[in-house]
């Protein structure tokens, strides 16, 4: 049977099966005398399938990929390799029910482990690269350090798994040396002709040396960039963010990509003196203020009743996540984007510690404090972070700001190294080590006594 005949027969069988043998008689030669049409059709299909499989010819072998690039960095000491394997294995082995109980979450030490390994210039063990890339895929905060440690071999490996495609966008140029940022012609050439990862690395390097020059570089090609690339480039402005970035970010609020608009709004809310922060403060002040019925000794909240076009332009996402009320969702975004100084003025000149200690009417306390936590992190405000953290010895669920260890870790990052270490040490003394690994991750290395 030729391939053409075989293909035609298969089409006939499929047509008979779709229409039904009572409407379409199976092809000639399939039916035996007095046979049952449906059974004969299935027998013919099974026989045809076996014939096709038996007649397949072996295809030419695929070309093997090019060899992984060399990584001449020194190998890890055996003890360090063993610790890395243990940290990565712990990530994939939670206890039953999704809770660890009293067992510490060792993966919280990965950021410090990777930082130390990169400082000393070690290369990643080849056998652990898949687990390392999986860990970086699951936790975006690990990606910068993990990709540096994985090096060119990690970037080479990531091309073979779609789940690791973030590596191509997050790697620092894929190991390609960058030009001297003081050579404008070389910088411009790589910016206009380089691969995406090279351009991200270049923008980051220029930003560290010359924030205004990096902004000019980005502005020159902004309109021609893809939306997903604009988002990554915009994210690089977090380091060294200043009032000089406001005009560019204000224009980005009109971007055609919702994600770009949201990121621009978030960055502007980290500049308490920006026009966006002022607009958000005016909106938030209409919703949150002193409770006149209690002589100003409590906070009254009246959440927004709509999300208008102006709010949307300033980065307020109108649709809440599943299970979240619209009004509380809008309120949280307004408060998180407002300068924290708004509340000192609005609530009678009280200190941040006094403000977070005030009762909040109608059950809005948790929502309001969570939004203040986000604002303190964005604005890197140590005084508000300190107030929202509360006493380290108090039970986490009784704290003034948040019981989430992840959120507390972000608040701790706004404090100085010595104060951060002292707070975490007191927390460990009161609650034990198993709860503290996420907090230890933000402490400066090496740890103090």
Tab-separated table of C-alpha atoms in Angstrom:
chain	number	residue	atom	x	y	z
A	1	UNK	CA	0.000	0.000	0.000
A	2	UNK	CA	1.455	3.341	-1.042
A	3	UNK	CA	1.554	6.303	1.317
A	4	UNK	CA	-1.023	8.107	-0.880
A	5	UNK	CA	-3.371	5.137	-0.761
A	6	UNK	CA	-2.804	4.803	2.975
A	7	UNK	CA	-3.552	8.473	3.589
A	8	UNK	CA	-6.714	8.292	1.492
A	9	UNK	CA	-7.888	5.163	3.325
A	10	UNK	CA	-7.309	6.809	6.706
A	11	UNK	CA	-9.350	9.853	5.644
A	12	UNK	CA	-12.190	7.532	4.606
A	13	UNK	CA	-12.057	5.736	7.964
A	14	UNK	CA	-12.093	9.019	9.891
A	15	UNK	CA	-15.021	10.349	7.868
A	16	UNK	CA	-17.042	7.170	8.479
A	17	UNK	CA	-16.270	7.359	12.207
A	18	UNK	CA	-17.306	11.023	12.464
A	19	UNK	CA	-20.541	10.656	10.500
A	20	UNK	CA	-21.428	7.203	11.808
A	21	UNK	CA	-21.470	3.946	9.857
A	22	UNK	CA	-25.227	4.192	9.444
A	23	UNK	CA	-24.753	7.429	7.451
A	24	UNK	CA	-21.416	6.678	5.801
A	25	UNK	CA	-20.576	3.128	4.760
A	26	UNK	CA	-16.983	2.112	5.628
A	27	UNK	CA	-14.583	2.017	2.651
A	28	UNK	CA	-14.719	-0.866	0.197
A	29	UNK	CA	-12.766	-3.896	1.350
A	30	UNK	CA	-13.220	-3.116	5.051
A	31	UNK	CA	-16.545	-4.864	5.504
A	32	UNK	CA	-16.659	-8.646	5.650
A	33	UNK	CA	-19.796	-10.367	4.379
A	34	UNK	CA	-22.502	-10.060	7.034
A	35	UNK	CA	-20.130	-8.223	9.365
A	36	UNK	CA	-20.993	-5.500	11.873
A	37	UNK	CA	-20.051	-2.080	10.347
A	38	UNK	CA	-18.866	-0.347	13.589
A	39	UNK	CA	-16.723	-3.343	14.586
A	40	UNK	CA	-15.300	-3.645	11.079
A	41	UNK	CA	-14.457	0.059	11.063
A	42	UNK	CA	-12.539	-0.194	14.348
A	43	UNK	CA	-10.692	-3.320	13.199
A	44	UNK	CA	-9.654	-1.575	9.976
A	45	UNK	CA	-8.459	1.512	11.898
A	46	UNK	CA	-6.374	-0.642	14.256
A	47	UNK	CA	-4.838	-2.569	11.347
A	48	UNK	CA	-4.072	0.635	9.430
A	49	UNK	CA	-2.378	2.169	12.504
A	50	UNK	CA	-0.091	-0.845	12.911
A	51	UNK	CA	0.826	-0.767	9.196
A	52	UNK	CA	1.703	2.953	9.391
A	53	UNK	CA	3.894	2.498	12.444
A	54	UNK	CA	5.644	-0.521	10.988
A	55	UNK	CA	6.348	1.355	7.775
A	56	UNK	CA	7.983	4.367	9.397
A	57	UNK	CA	11.533	5.006	8.293
A	58	UNK	CA	14.104	6.239	10.827
A	59	UNK	CA	14.551	9.990	10.606
A	60	UNK	CA	17.995	11.574	10.373
A	61	UNK	CA	19.497	12.150	13.790
A	62	UNK	CA	19.207	15.692	15.079
A	63	UNK	CA	22.377	17.715	15.210
A	64	UNK	CA	23.815	17.742	18.718
A	65	UNK	CA	23.869	21.168	20.389
A	66	UNK	CA	27.133	23.009	20.626
A	67	UNK	CA	29.198	22.255	23.684
A	68	UNK	CA	28.546	24.209	26.830
A	69	UNK	CA	30.988	27.106	27.176
A	70	UNK	CA	33.924	26.795	29.529
A	71	UNK	CA	33.670	28.312	32.970
A	72	UNK	CA	37.153	28.935	34.316
A	73	UNK	CA	36.062	30.117	37.747
A	74	UNK	CA	37.325	27.907	40.595
A	75	UNK	CA	35.198	24.964	41.690
A	76	UNK	CA	33.297	25.104	44.964
A	77	UNK	CA	34.895	23.483	48.010
A	78	UNK	CA	33.203	20.169	48.730
A	79	UNK	CA	31.630	21.396	51.969
A	80	UNK	CA	30.108	24.405	50.194
A	81	UNK	CA	28.821	22.195	47.367
A	82	UNK	CA	27.197	19.903	49.921
A	83	UNK	CA	25.504	22.862	51.634
A	84	UNK	CA	24.166	24.170	48.330
A	85	UNK	CA	22.737	20.751	47.480
A	86	UNK	CA	21.076	20.670	50.894
A	87	UNK	CA	19.549	24.144	50.481
A	88	UNK	CA	18.213	23.321	47.007
A	89	UNK	CA	16.867	19.935	48.115
A	90	UNK	CA	15.073	21.517	51.068
A	91	UNK	CA	13.235	23.762	48.629
A	92	UNK	CA	11.505	20.815	46.977
A	93	UNK	CA	10.651	18.872	50.122
A	94	UNK	CA	8.003	20.619	52.232
A	95	UNK	CA	6.393	18.637	54.987
A	96	UNK	CA	2.956	17.110	54.511
A	97	UNK	CA	0.092	19.548	54.364
A	98	UNK	CA	2.293	22.359	53.062
A	99	UNK	CA	3.441	23.435	56.529
A	100	UNK	CA	6.870	22.865	57.994
A	101	UNK	CA	5.860	22.993	61.627
A	102	UNK	CA	8.995	23.660	63.667
A	103	UNK	CA	11.423	22.722	60.866
A	104	UNK	CA	13.341	25.752	59.554
A	105	UNK	CA	12.978	26.693	55.908
A	106	UNK	CA	16.607	26.456	54.822
A	107	UNK	CA	15.914	28.003	51.418
A	108	UNK	CA	15.745	31.390	53.118
A	109	UNK	CA	19.531	31.165	53.428
A	110	UNK	CA	20.011	30.845	49.654
A	111	UNK	CA	20.344	34.616	49.048
A	112	UNK	CA	23.223	34.878	51.509
A	113	UNK	CA	24.832	31.657	50.284
A	114	UNK	CA	24.756	32.873	46.670
A	115	UNK	CA	26.047	36.332	47.596
A	116	UNK	CA	29.028	34.796	49.392
A	117	UNK	CA	29.794	32.363	46.559
A	118	UNK	CA	29.688	35.190	44.007
A	119	UNK	CA	31.902	37.430	46.116
A	120	UNK	CA	34.518	34.679	46.123
A	121	UNK	CA	34.153	33.970	42.411
A	122	UNK	CA	33.171	30.291	42.509
A	123	UNK	CA	31.418	28.525	39.642
A	124	UNK	CA	28.223	26.532	40.011
A	125	UNK	CA	28.512	22.715	39.999
A	126	UNK	CA	27.126	21.470	36.676
A	127	UNK	CA	24.976	18.799	38.357
A	128	UNK	CA	23.179	21.419	40.482
A	129	UNK	CA	22.405	23.865	37.669
A	130	UNK	CA	18.881	22.465	36.989
A	131	UNK	CA	17.875	22.752	40.652
A	132	UNK	CA	19.413	26.225	40.852
A	133	UNK	CA	17.471	27.439	37.799
A	134	UNK	CA	14.274	25.923	39.195
A	135	UNK	CA	14.817	27.799	42.455
A	136	UNK	CA	15.399	31.062	40.578
A	137	UNK	CA	12.296	30.470	38.488
A	138	UNK	CA	10.184	30.109	41.638
A	139	UNK	CA	11.697	33.115	43.454
A	140	UNK	CA	12.375	36.253	41.472
A	141	UNK	CA	14.461	37.718	44.315
A	142	UNK	CA	17.017	34.926	43.776
A	143	UNK	CA	17.456	35.506	40.049
A	144	UNK	CA	20.202	38.161	39.925
A	145	UNK	CA	22.557	36.263	42.242
A	146	UNK	CA	21.575	32.835	40.884
A	147	UNK	CA	22.267	33.837	37.270
A	148	UNK	CA	25.649	35.322	38.151
A	149	UNK	CA	26.543	32.090	39.950
A	150	UNK	CA	25.181	29.887	37.127
A	151	UNK	CA	27.321	31.824	34.639
A	152	UNK	CA	27.541	31.118	30.930
A	153	UNK	CA	26.826	27.412	31.397
A	154	UNK	CA	23.590	28.173	33.196
A	155	UNK	CA	22.539	30.473	30.359
A	156	UNK	CA	23.451	27.772	27.819
A	157	UNK	CA	21.395	25.164	29.708
A	158	UNK	CA	18.400	27.476	30.121
A	159	UNK	CA	17.844	27.514	26.340
A	160	UNK	CA	16.691	23.879	26.449
A	161	UNK	CA	13.839	24.374	28.921
A	162	UNK	CA	11.038	26.908	28.302
A	163	UNK	CA	10.504	27.164	32.075
A	164	UNK	CA	13.923	28.816	32.359
A	165	UNK	CA	13.462	31.437	29.642
A	166	UNK	CA	13.685	34.137	32.323
A	167	UNK	CA	17.452	33.504	32.311
A	168	UNK	CA	17.867	34.990	28.832
A	169	UNK	CA	16.281	38.232	30.027
A	170	UNK	CA	17.881	38.342	33.443
A	171	UNK	CA	21.454	37.338	32.660
A	172	UNK	CA	24.063	40.072	32.730
A	173	UNK	CA	24.938	40.059	29.090
A	174	UNK	CA	25.450	36.302	28.912
A	175	UNK	CA	29.086	36.656	29.866
A	176	UNK	CA	29.864	39.148	27.106
A	177	UNK	CA	32.199	41.898	28.398
A	178	UNK	CA	30.628	45.351	28.466
A	179	UNK	CA	32.336	48.446	27.076
A	180	UNK	CA	33.701	51.136	29.345
A	181	UNK	CA	30.650	53.206	30.278
A	182	UNK	CA	32.805	56.336	29.775
A	183	UNK	CA	33.108	55.567	26.044
A	184	UNK	CA	29.885	56.997	24.524
A	185	UNK	CA	30.406	55.560	21.045
A	186	UNK	CA	30.922	51.983	22.318
A	187	UNK	CA	27.985	52.289	24.715
A	188	UNK	CA	25.701	53.596	21.974
A	189	UNK	CA	26.746	50.845	19.571
A	190	UNK	CA	26.004	48.035	22.043
A	191	UNK	CA	22.755	49.696	23.078
A	192	UNK	CA	21.552	49.845	19.478
A	193	UNK	CA	22.934	46.513	18.240
A	194	UNK	CA	23.280	44.253	21.295
A	195	UNK	CA	21.132	41.335	22.420
A	196	UNK	CA	18.485	42.055	25.015
A	197	UNK	CA	20.453	40.618	27.946
A	198	UNK	CA	23.490	42.683	26.918
A	199	UNK	CA	21.392	45.838	26.745
A	200	UNK	CA	19.898	45.232	30.216
A	201	UNK	CA	23.378	44.703	31.632
A	202	UNK	CA	24.646	47.809	29.851
A	203	UNK	CA	21.787	49.971	31.111
A	204	UNK	CA	22.394	48.745	34.664
A	205	UNK	CA	26.116	49.500	34.418
A	206	UNK	CA	25.560	52.977	32.989
A	207	UNK	CA	22.891	53.666	35.587
A	208	UNK	CA	25.366	52.933	38.385
A	209	UNK	CA	27.899	55.415	36.979
A	210	UNK	CA	25.720	58.052	35.344
A	211	UNK	CA	21.971	57.914	36.163
A	212	UNK	CA	21.186	60.775	33.795
A	213	UNK	CA	23.120	59.156	30.963
A	214	UNK	CA	21.222	55.883	31.450
A	215	UNK	CA	17.921	57.740	31.343
A	216	UNK	CA	18.947	59.527	28.133
A	217	UNK	CA	19.961	56.192	26.610
A	218	UNK	CA	16.590	54.657	27.437
A	219	UNK	CA	14.587	57.690	26.337
A	220	UNK	CA	16.223	57.640	22.907
A	221	UNK	CA	14.823	54.240	21.930
A	222	UNK	CA	11.838	53.957	24.307
A	223	UNK	CA	9.101	54.341	21.694
A	224	UNK	CA	10.588	51.584	19.507
A	225	UNK	CA	11.029	48.984	22.289
A	226	UNK	CA	8.695	46.016	22.752
A	227	UNK	CA	6.313	46.233	25.733
A	228	UNK	CA	7.950	43.361	27.606
A	229	UNK	CA	11.378	44.920	27.046
A	230	UNK	CA	10.167	48.347	28.168
A	231	UNK	CA	9.024	46.738	31.406
A	232	UNK	CA	12.444	45.209	32.085
A	233	UNK	CA	14.268	48.418	31.202
A	234	UNK	CA	11.951	50.425	33.440
A	235	UNK	CA	12.658	48.059	36.301
A	236	UNK	CA	16.355	48.906	36.076
A	237	UNK	CA	15.554	52.445	37.235
A	238	UNK	CA	14.817	51.200	40.760
A	239	UNK	CA	18.480	51.516	41.656
A	240	UNK	CA	19.363	55.150	42.150
A	241	UNK	CA	15.765	56.311	41.704
A	242	UNK	CA	15.590	60.082	42.137
A	243	UNK	CA	13.436	63.114	41.385
A	244	UNK	CA	15.321	63.483	38.084
A	245	UNK	CA	13.510	60.369	36.847
A	246	UNK	CA	10.043	61.841	37.440
A	247	UNK	CA	9.411	63.452	34.010
A	248	UNK	CA	10.260	60.233	32.187
A	249	UNK	CA	8.147	58.110	34.549
A	250	UNK	CA	5.238	60.549	34.340
A	251	UNK	CA	5.222	60.091	30.560
A	252	UNK	CA	5.337	56.307	31.023
A	253	UNK	CA	1.991	56.535	32.851
A	254	UNK	CA	0.435	56.918	29.380
A	255	UNK	CA	2.181	53.807	27.997
A	256	UNK	CA	0.064	51.398	25.981
A	257	UNK	CA	1.125	48.490	28.212
A	258	UNK	CA	-0.754	48.149	31.503
A	259	UNK	CA	2.243	46.509	33.185
A	260	UNK	CA	4.533	49.359	32.156
A	261	UNK	CA	2.017	51.900	33.479
A	262	UNK	CA	1.744	50.042	36.792
A	263	UNK	CA	5.533	49.857	37.212
A	264	UNK	CA	5.945	53.545	36.401
A	265	UNK	CA	3.281	54.399	38.988
A	266	UNK	CA	4.965	52.214	41.592
A	267	UNK	CA	8.316	53.898	40.991
A	268	UNK	CA	6.756	57.371	41.191
A	269	UNK	CA	5.088	56.462	44.480
A	270	UNK	CA	8.576	55.774	45.804
A	271	UNK	CA	9.349	59.473	45.244
A	272	UNK	CA	7.332	61.232	47.983
A	273	UNK	CA	7.772	64.602	46.287
A	274	UNK	CA	6.425	63.498	42.894
A	275	UNK	CA	3.233	64.865	41.392
A	276	UNK	CA	1.730	61.346	41.346
A	277	UNK	CA	2.433	60.917	45.063
A	278	UNK	CA	0.659	64.236	45.680
A	279	UNK	CA	-2.387	63.157	43.673
A	280	UNK	CA	-2.565	59.837	45.498
A	281	UNK	CA	-2.179	61.563	48.877
A	282	UNK	CA	-5.125	63.850	48.104
A	283	UNK	CA	-7.284	60.850	47.230
A	284	UNK	CA	-6.167	58.831	50.241
A	285	UNK	CA	-6.716	61.750	52.628
A	286	UNK	CA	-10.379	61.804	51.570
A	287	UNK	CA	-10.655	58.175	52.679
A	288	UNK	CA	-8.588	58.096	55.884
A	289	UNK	CA	-8.622	60.625	58.702
A	290	UNK	CA	-9.231	61.220	62.398
A	291	UNK	CA	-12.487	59.904	63.844
A	292	UNK	CA	-14.195	63.095	65.006
A	293	UNK	CA	-16.697	61.108	67.072
A	294	UNK	CA	-13.805	59.928	69.268
A	295	UNK	CA	-12.073	63.278	69.430
A	296	UNK	CA	-9.411	62.250	66.949
A	297	UNK	CA	-8.213	59.378	69.157
A	298	UNK	CA	-9.025	56.826	66.452
A	299	UNK	CA	-8.778	56.545	62.675
A	300	UNK	CA	-11.898	56.583	60.507
A	301	UNK	CA	-11.869	54.957	57.076
A	302	UNK	CA	-14.247	55.431	54.153
A	303	UNK	CA	-13.028	53.431	51.174
A	304	UNK	CA	-13.429	54.788	47.591
A	305	UNK	CA	-16.714	53.991	45.890
A	306	UNK	CA	-15.320	53.974	42.343
A	307	UNK	CA	-12.070	53.730	40.428
A	308	UNK	CA	-12.163	56.623	37.987
A	309	UNK	CA	-10.022	57.233	34.909
A	310	UNK	CA	-7.587	59.435	36.819
A	311	UNK	CA	-6.957	56.704	39.381
A	312	UNK	CA	-6.387	54.171	36.625
A	313	UNK	CA	-3.895	56.462	34.886
A	314	UNK	CA	-2.000	56.808	38.152
A	315	UNK	CA	-1.597	53.062	38.423
A	316	UNK	CA	-4.633	51.916	40.413
A	317	UNK	CA	-5.656	48.500	39.110
A	318	UNK	CA	-9.469	48.476	38.988
A	319	UNK	CA	-10.150	44.722	39.098
A	320	UNK	CA	-9.301	43.097	42.456
A	321	UNK	CA	-7.888	39.586	42.842
A	322	UNK	CA	-10.328	36.758	43.468
A	323	UNK	CA	-11.810	36.945	46.931
A	324	UNK	CA	-10.894	40.584	47.483
A	325	UNK	CA	-13.439	43.395	47.736
A	326	UNK	CA	-13.197	46.239	45.232
A	327	UNK	CA	-13.277	49.082	47.749
A	328	UNK	CA	-10.619	47.616	50.036
A	329	UNK	CA	-8.450	46.849	46.983
A	330	UNK	CA	-8.658	50.460	45.772
A	331	UNK	CA	-8.046	51.868	49.260
A	332	UNK	CA	-4.918	49.757	49.746
A	333	UNK	CA	-3.451	50.989	46.459
A	334	UNK	CA	-4.132	54.653	47.274
A	335	UNK	CA	-2.573	54.473	50.739
A	336	UNK	CA	0.444	52.450	49.557
A	337	UNK	CA	1.204	55.085	46.910
A	338	UNK	CA	0.859	58.102	49.234
A	339	UNK	CA	3.800	59.776	50.992
A	340	UNK	CA	3.922	58.631	54.609
A	341	UNK	CA	4.255	62.244	55.714
A	342	UNK	CA	0.592	62.594	54.682
A	343	UNK	CA	-0.496	60.768	57.821
A	344	UNK	CA	1.623	62.758	60.244
A	345	UNK	CA	-0.109	65.927	59.014
A	346	UNK	CA	-3.521	64.328	58.672
A	347	UNK	CA	-3.558	62.719	62.123
A	348	UNK	CA	-2.624	65.596	64.351
A	349	UNK	CA	1.156	65.667	64.091
A	350	UNK	CA	1.558	62.292	65.777
A	351	UNK	CA	4.705	60.220	65.310
A	352	UNK	CA	4.567	57.044	63.144
A	353	UNK	CA	4.687	54.932	66.333
A	354	UNK	CA	1.699	56.775	67.772
A	355	UNK	CA	-0.217	56.577	64.500
A	356	UNK	CA	0.099	52.804	64.088
A	357	UNK	CA	-1.013	52.424	67.716
A	358	UNK	CA	-4.333	54.206	67.106
A	359	UNK	CA	-7.489	52.080	66.849
A	360	UNK	CA	-9.066	51.923	63.395
A	361	UNK	CA	-12.844	51.893	63.071
A	362	UNK	CA	-15.047	49.382	61.260
A	363	UNK	CA	-12.454	46.621	60.876
A	364	UNK	CA	-10.147	48.500	58.489
A	365	UNK	CA	-7.018	48.145	60.654
A	366	UNK	CA	-5.447	45.189	58.839
A	367	UNK	CA	-5.987	46.698	55.378
A	368	UNK	CA	-4.663	50.116	56.419
A	369	UNK	CA	-1.570	48.752	58.168
A	370	UNK	CA	-0.758	46.435	55.244
A	371	UNK	CA	-0.861	49.439	52.881
A	372	UNK	CA	1.386	51.437	55.218
A	373	UNK	CA	3.851	48.532	55.185
A	374	UNK	CA	3.999	48.628	51.386
A	375	UNK	CA	4.486	52.390	51.462
A	376	UNK	CA	7.313	52.129	54.014
A	377	UNK	CA	9.101	49.573	51.844
A	378	UNK	CA	8.710	51.625	48.654
A	379	UNK	CA	9.843	54.839	50.323
A	380	UNK	CA	12.586	53.108	52.350
A	381	UNK	CA	11.349	54.913	55.439
A	382	UNK	CA	13.190	53.629	58.513
A	383	UNK	CA	10.991	55.380	61.088
A	384	UNK	CA	7.756	53.977	59.707
A	385	UNK	CA	9.338	50.545	59.179
A	386	UNK	CA	10.434	50.528	62.813
A	387	UNK	CA	6.937	51.473	63.979
A	388	UNK	CA	5.231	48.845	61.816
A	389	UNK	CA	7.641	46.090	62.894
A	390	UNK	CA	6.865	46.660	66.558
A	391	UNK	CA	8.675	44.885	69.353
A	392	UNK	CA	10.553	41.754	68.200
A	393	UNK	CA	9.534	39.858	71.327
A	394	UNK	CA	5.789	40.329	70.736
A	395	UNK	CA	3.843	37.496	69.043
A	396	UNK	CA	3.876	38.132	65.260
A	397	UNK	CA	0.081	38.051	65.035
A	398	UNK	CA	-0.122	40.803	67.684
A	399	UNK	CA	2.294	43.167	65.924
A	400	UNK	CA	1.171	46.608	64.749
A	401	UNK	CA	1.924	46.128	61.061
A	402	UNK	CA	1.878	42.602	59.711
A	403	UNK	CA	2.364	39.036	60.907
A	404	UNK	CA	3.844	37.989	57.548
A	405	UNK	CA	7.534	37.183	57.868
A	406	UNK	CA	8.045	38.035	54.184
A	407	UNK	CA	6.615	41.533	54.747
A	408	UNK	CA	8.600	41.939	57.965
A	409	UNK	CA	11.785	41.047	56.099
A	410	UNK	CA	11.057	43.861	53.617
A	411	UNK	CA	10.502	46.323	56.462
A	412	UNK	CA	13.751	45.249	58.117
A	413	UNK	CA	15.670	46.053	54.926
A	414	UNK	CA	14.921	49.757	55.493
A	415	UNK	CA	16.800	49.734	58.829
A	416	UNK	CA	20.535	50.053	59.324
A	417	UNK	CA	22.614	46.880	59.485
A	418	UNK	CA	23.219	47.002	63.248
A	419	UNK	CA	19.579	47.685	64.112
A	420	UNK	CA	18.434	44.980	61.703
A	421	UNK	CA	20.714	42.399	63.328
A	422	UNK	CA	19.669	43.388	66.861
A	423	UNK	CA	15.949	43.134	65.969
A	424	UNK	CA	16.349	39.678	64.408
A	425	UNK	CA	18.460	38.447	67.342
A	426	UNK	CA	15.722	39.495	69.789
A	427	UNK	CA	13.106	37.838	67.565
A	428	UNK	CA	15.062	34.566	67.618
A	429	UNK	CA	15.471	34.745	71.393
A	430	UNK	CA	11.705	35.128	71.794
A	431	UNK	CA	10.366	32.821	69.069
A	432	UNK	CA	13.146	30.381	68.188
A	433	UNK	CA	15.179	29.864	65.059
A	434	UNK	CA	12.640	27.984	62.953
A	435	UNK	CA	10.554	31.134	62.355
A	436	UNK	CA	13.518	33.395	61.658
A	437	UNK	CA	15.212	32.108	58.519
A	438	UNK	CA	13.317	34.499	56.263
A	439	UNK	CA	14.406	37.396	58.488
A	440	UNK	CA	18.032	36.226	58.619
A	441	UNK	CA	18.122	36.517	54.844
A	442	UNK	CA	18.087	40.332	55.056
A	443	UNK	CA	20.798	40.587	57.687
A	444	UNK	CA	24.207	41.763	56.515
A	445	UNK	CA	26.868	39.097	56.021
A	446	UNK	CA	28.868	38.153	58.006
A	447	UNK	CA	26.386	38.143	60.864
A	448	UNK	CA	27.291	40.120	63.941
A	449	UNK	CA	27.952	38.395	67.250
